[in-house]
Amino acid sequence: MGCFRIDLTSPLELLFYGLSLLYAFRAVQLAQRIRLEWSGFKQPPLTQQKMAWVEQGAFLLAIPPSVFVHELFHAIPIWLFGGRVVNCGYGFYWGYVQPDRFFPVAQEWIISLGGTLGSLLFAAILFGLLYRNQSQSLRYFGFRSLRTLLFYSLIYYPLFTAFTFIGDWRTIYDFGTTPLLSGGTAVVHIAILLLFWRADRRGWFEMVGHKDRSGAATFEQLAADWRLNPQNLEVALKYVDALRVGGAPQQAKRVLTQILAQNPNMAEGYLQLAILQTSGKRNVPKTAVNNLEKALHLGLDAPRHRAIAHQLLSQYYGDTGKAQIALQHLDDAIAAASTVSDEFRNPLHKAQLYHLRSLAHQRQQQHERARQDAEQALALAQTAGDEKVVAAYQRELEVLHSRNGRA
């Protein structure tokens, strides 16, 4: 039937195939790594490394079979309506099916919608096969693949069609030709997106990763203690922090929101919320700034918590061009870090604060102060024994010496 022909005269098709080959090469590499570590990959605990592999696999490994099913579910109604597939393409991460004729409007709509229904069916079956698997890693793959496939089927692909006019959704949402079918689809589409958004916000697609079995056991005990006595604020905050560090930020936000609703004057809670709001972002958002200022106003008991709050505020004000305010917050952060007890003292954190203040002084053209802070940062890093950080701070200090004519 002349299927799987590559049109060498189509730049767009060649581009899609080229990108797909790059992704396919990465997929083969990932599959090979997982195959070599298969026994350990299936065994508990779910580590950060396994989580990273699953995150990659949710796209690189789950999308290709989904695309194949998508195109198959275009072809099936074409055959059922008496047509033939005269040309098709499959590039692992994209594809198309070309029938031999134009069909009546309703049939064209069904053919177009069939692909997305196939993708959703594949996502549901894959999740159904894995969500009760004994292996945490495979269960996590089921959850993350479901999230990825829902995103690409119901958000990315419709937007791609809207901006490029290429794809099924221009037919699915042709309200002028199929008003009832398109309108009904829009209602269902919006309802599914709302459920997806709500599930994602509640952390339904998340699982918690651990360094080793001991860490997993400690977390399970912490979670049990929290469920047994959720009013214990110390345990609750430790549980929130464990969720955040373990890679479940939405679950952490949900629990923390419940805690703050019952304890609106809990300074440490607002600090944790600000950290969650900043996590994964290049800049500190304004919502996090409000929570940081509220935490400081209510009073953070732990010096290391005050240091973190002032550090994040200095980043925000530095990014918004208010250098003097940023410097003041760095001064406060270093002062707080200097009073941290030996049990919680972290030379690298204090070194980072001096390094950040050195950069702030450089922006203010205060080179001598910048050099002094850079030397202090280097000395603290050397005390911690972190060779990479020492090398980075050494290079920074050399640049400052050069600017001051001391090279």
Coordinates of N, CA, C and O in Angstrom, one line a residue, residues 160-232:
F160 N 0.2 22.4 19.5 CA 1.0 22.3 18.2 C 0.2 22.5 17.0 O 0.5 23.2 16.1
T161 N -1.0 21.9 17.0 CA -2.0 22.0 15.9 C -2.4 23.5 15.8 O -2.5 24.0 14.7
A162 N -2.7 24.1 16.9 CA -3.2 25.5 16.9 C -2.2 26.4 16.3 O -2.6 27.4 15.6
F163 N -0.9 26.2 16.6 CA 0.1 27.2 16.1 C 0.7 26.8 14.8 O 1.2 27.7 14.1
T164 N 0.6 25.6 14.4 CA 1.2 25.2 13.1 C 0.2 24.8 12.1 O 0.5 24.7 10.9
F165 N -1.1 24.6 12.5 CA -2.2 24.1 11.6 C -1.9 22.8 11.0 O -2.4 22.4 9.9
I166 N -1.0 22.0 11.7 CA -0.7 20.6 11.3 C -1.2 19.7 12.4 O -0.8 19.8 13.5
G167 N -2.0 18.7 12.0 CA -2.4 17.8 13.0 C -3.9 17.5 13.1 O -4.7 18.2 12.4
D168 N -4.3 16.6 13.9 CA -5.7 16.2 14.0 C -6.7 17.2 14.5 O -7.9 17.2 14.2
W169 N -6.2 18.0 15.4 CA -7.1 18.8 16.2 C -7.7 19.9 15.4 O -8.8 20.5 15.8
R170 N -7.2 20.3 14.2 CA -7.9 21.3 13.4 C -9.2 20.7 12.8 O -10.1 21.4 12.5
T171 N -9.2 19.3 12.7 CA -10.5 18.7 12.3 C -11.4 18.4 13.4 O -12.6 18.6 13.4
I172 N -10.8 18.0 14.6 CA -11.6 17.7 15.8 C -12.3 18.9 16.2 O -13.5 18.8 16.6
Y173 N -11.7 20.1 16.2 CA -12.3 21.3 16.6 C -12.6 22.2 15.5 O -12.5 23.4 15.6
D174 N -13.2 21.6 14.4 CA -13.8 22.4 13.3 C -15.2 22.7 13.7 O -16.1 22.0 13.2
F175 N -15.5 23.7 14.5 CA -16.8 24.0 15.0 C -17.8 24.4 13.9 O -19.0 24.2 14.0
G176 N -17.2 25.0 12.8 CA -18.1 25.4 11.7 C -18.7 24.2 11.0 O -19.8 24.3 10.5
T177 N -17.9 23.1 11.0 CA -18.4 21.9 10.2 C -19.1 20.9 11.1 O -20.1 20.3 10.7
T178 N -18.5 20.7 12.3 CA -19.0 19.7 13.2 C -19.3 20.3 14.6 O -18.6 20.0 15.6
P179 N -20.3 21.2 14.7 CA -20.5 21.9 15.9 C -20.8 21.0 17.1 O -20.3 21.3 18.2
L180 N -21.7 20.1 17.0 CA -22.1 19.2 18.1 C -20.9 18.3 18.5 O -20.6 18.2 19.7
L181 N -20.3 17.7 17.5 CA -19.2 16.8 17.9 C -18.0 17.5 18.5 O -17.4 17.1 19.5
S182 N -17.7 18.7 17.9 CA -16.6 19.5 18.4 C -16.9 20.0 19.8 O -16.0 20.1 20.7
G183 N -18.1 20.5 20.0 CA -18.5 21.0 21.2 C -18.5 20.0 22.3 O -18.0 20.3 23.5
G184 N -19.0 18.8 22.0 CA -19.0 17.7 23.0 C -17.6 17.3 23.4 O -17.3 17.1 24.6
T185 N -16.7 17.3 22.4 CA -15.3 16.9 22.6 C -14.7 18.0 23.5 O -13.9 17.7 24.4
A186 N -15.0 19.3 23.3 CA -14.4 20.3 24.1 C -14.8 20.2 25.6 O -13.9 20.4 26.4
V187 N -16.0 19.8 25.8 CA -16.5 19.7 27.2 C -15.7 18.6 27.9 O -15.2 18.7 29.0
V188 N -15.6 17.4 27.2 CA -14.9 16.3 27.8 C -13.4 16.6 27.9 O -12.8 16.3 28.9
H189 N -12.8 17.3 26.9 CA -11.4 17.6 26.9 C -11.1 18.5 28.1 O -10.2 18.3 28.9
I190 N -12.0 19.5 28.3 CA -11.7 20.4 29.5 C -11.9 19.7 30.8 O -11.1 19.9 31.7
A191 N -12.9 18.8 30.9 CA -13.1 18.1 32.1 C -11.8 17.2 32.4 O -11.4 17.1 33.6
I192 N -11.3 16.5 31.4 CA -10.1 15.7 31.7 C -8.9 16.5 32.1 O -8.1 16.2 32.9
L193 N -8.8 17.7 31.4 CA -7.7 18.6 31.8 C -7.8 19.1 33.2 O -6.8 19.2 33.9
L194 N -9.0 19.4 33.6 CA -9.2 19.8 35.0 C -8.8 18.7 36.0 O -8.1 18.9 37.0
L195 N -9.2 17.5 35.7 CA -8.8 16.3 36.5 C -7.3 16.1 36.5 O -6.7 15.8 37.6
F196 N -6.7 16.3 35.4 CA -5.3 16.1 35.2 C -4.5 17.2 36.0 O -3.6 16.9 36.8
W197 N -5.0 18.4 35.9 CA -4.4 19.5 36.7 C -4.5 19.3 38.2 O -3.6 19.5 39.0
R198 N -5.7 18.8 38.6 CA -5.9 18.6 40.0 C -5.1 17.5 40.6 O -4.4 17.5 41.6
A199 N -5.0 16.4 39.8 CA -4.2 15.2 40.2 C -2.7 15.6 40.3 O -2.0 15.2 41.2
D200 N -2.2 16.4 39.3 CA -0.8 16.8 39.3 C -0.5 17.8 40.4 O 0.5 17.6 41.1
R201 N -1.5 18.7 40.8 CA -1.3 19.6 41.9 C -1.2 18.8 43.2 O -0.6 19.3 44.2
R202 N -1.9 17.7 43.3 CA -2.0 16.9 44.5 C -0.8 16.0 44.6 O -0.7 15.3 45.6
G203 N 0.0 15.9 43.6 CA 1.2 15.0 43.6 C 0.9 13.6 43.4 O 1.6 12.7 43.8
W204 N -0.2 13.4 42.6 CA -0.7 12.0 42.4 C 0.3 11.2 41.5 O 0.4 10.0 41.6
F205 N 1.1 11.9 40.7 CA 2.0 11.3 39.8 C 3.4 11.1 40.4 O 4.4 10.7 39.7
E206 N 3.6 11.5 41.7 CA 4.9 11.6 42.3 C 5.1 10.4 43.2 O 4.2 9.8 43.7
M207 N 6.4 10.0 43.4 CA 6.8 9.1 44.4 C 8.1 9.6 45.0 O 8.7 10.5 44.4
V208 N 8.4 9.1 46.2 CA 9.6 9.7 46.9 C 10.8 8.8 46.7 O 10.7 7.5 46.8
G209 N 11.9 9.4 46.3 CA 13.2 8.6 46.1 C 14.1 8.7 47.4 O 14.0 9.6 48.2
H210 N 15.0 7.7 47.5 CA 15.9 7.6 48.6 C 17.3 7.3 48.2 O 17.5 6.7 47.1
K211 N 18.2 7.6 49.1 CA 19.6 7.2 48.8 C 19.9 5.7 48.9 O 20.6 5.1 48.1
D212 N 19.3 5.1 49.9 CA 19.5 3.7 50.1 C 18.4 3.1 50.9 O 17.4 3.8 51.2
R213 N 18.5 1.8 51.2 CA 17.4 1.1 52.0 C 17.2 1.8 53.3 O 16.1 1.9 53.8
S214 N 18.3 2.2 54.0 CA 18.2 2.8 55.3 C 17.4 4.1 55.2 O 16.5 4.4 56.0
G215 N 17.7 4.9 54.1 CA 16.9 6.2 53.9 C 15.5 5.9 53.7 O 14.6 6.6 54.2
A216 N 15.2 4.8 52.9 CA 13.8 4.5 52.7 C 13.0 4.1 53.9 O 11.9 4.4 54.2
A217 N 13.7 3.3 54.8 CA 13.1 2.8 56.1 C 12.9 4.0 57.0 O 11.9 4.1 57.7
T218 N 13.9 5.0 57.0 CA 13.7 6.2 57.8 C 12.5 7.0 57.4 O 11.7 7.5 58.2
F219 N 12.3 7.1 56.1 CA 11.2 7.9 55.5 C 9.9 7.2 55.9 O 8.9 7.9 56.3
E220 N 9.8 5.9 55.7 CA 8.6 5.2 56.1 C 8.2 5.4 57.5 O 7.0 5.5 57.9
Q221 N 9.2 5.3 58.4 CA 8.9 5.6 59.8 C 8.5 7.0 60.1 O 7.5 7.2 60.9
L222 N 9.1 7.9 59.4 CA 8.7 9.3 59.5 C 7.2 9.5 59.0 O 6.5 10.2 59.7
A223 N 6.9 8.9 57.9 CA 5.6 9.0 57.4 C 4.6 8.4 58.3 O 3.5 9.0 58.5
A224 N 4.9 7.3 58.9 CA 4.0 6.6 59.9 C 3.8 7.5 61.1 O 2.7 7.6 61.6
D225 N 4.9 8.1 61.6 CA 4.8 9.0 62.8 C 3.9 10.2 62.5 O 3.1 10.6 63.3
W226 N 4.0 10.7 61.3 CA 3.2 11.9 60.9 C 1.7 11.5 60.8 O 0.9 12.2 61.3
R227 N 1.5 10.4 60.2 CA 0.1 9.9 60.1 C -0.5 9.6 61.5 O -1.7 9.9 61.7
L228 N 0.3 9.1 62.4 CA -0.2 8.8 63.7 C -0.4 10.1 64.5 O -1.4 10.1 65.3
N229 N 0.4 11.1 64.3 CA 0.3 12.3 65.1 C 0.5 13.5 64.2 O 1.6 14.2 64.3
P230 N -0.4 13.9 63.4 CA -0.2 15.0 62.4 C -0.1 16.4 63.1 O 0.4 17.3 62.5
Q231 N -0.4 16.4 64.4 CA -0.4 17.7 65.2 C 1.1 18.0 65.7 O 1.3 19.1 66.1
N232 N 1.9 17.0 65.6 CA 3.3 17.2 66.0 C 4.0 18.0 64.9 O 4.4 17.5 63.8

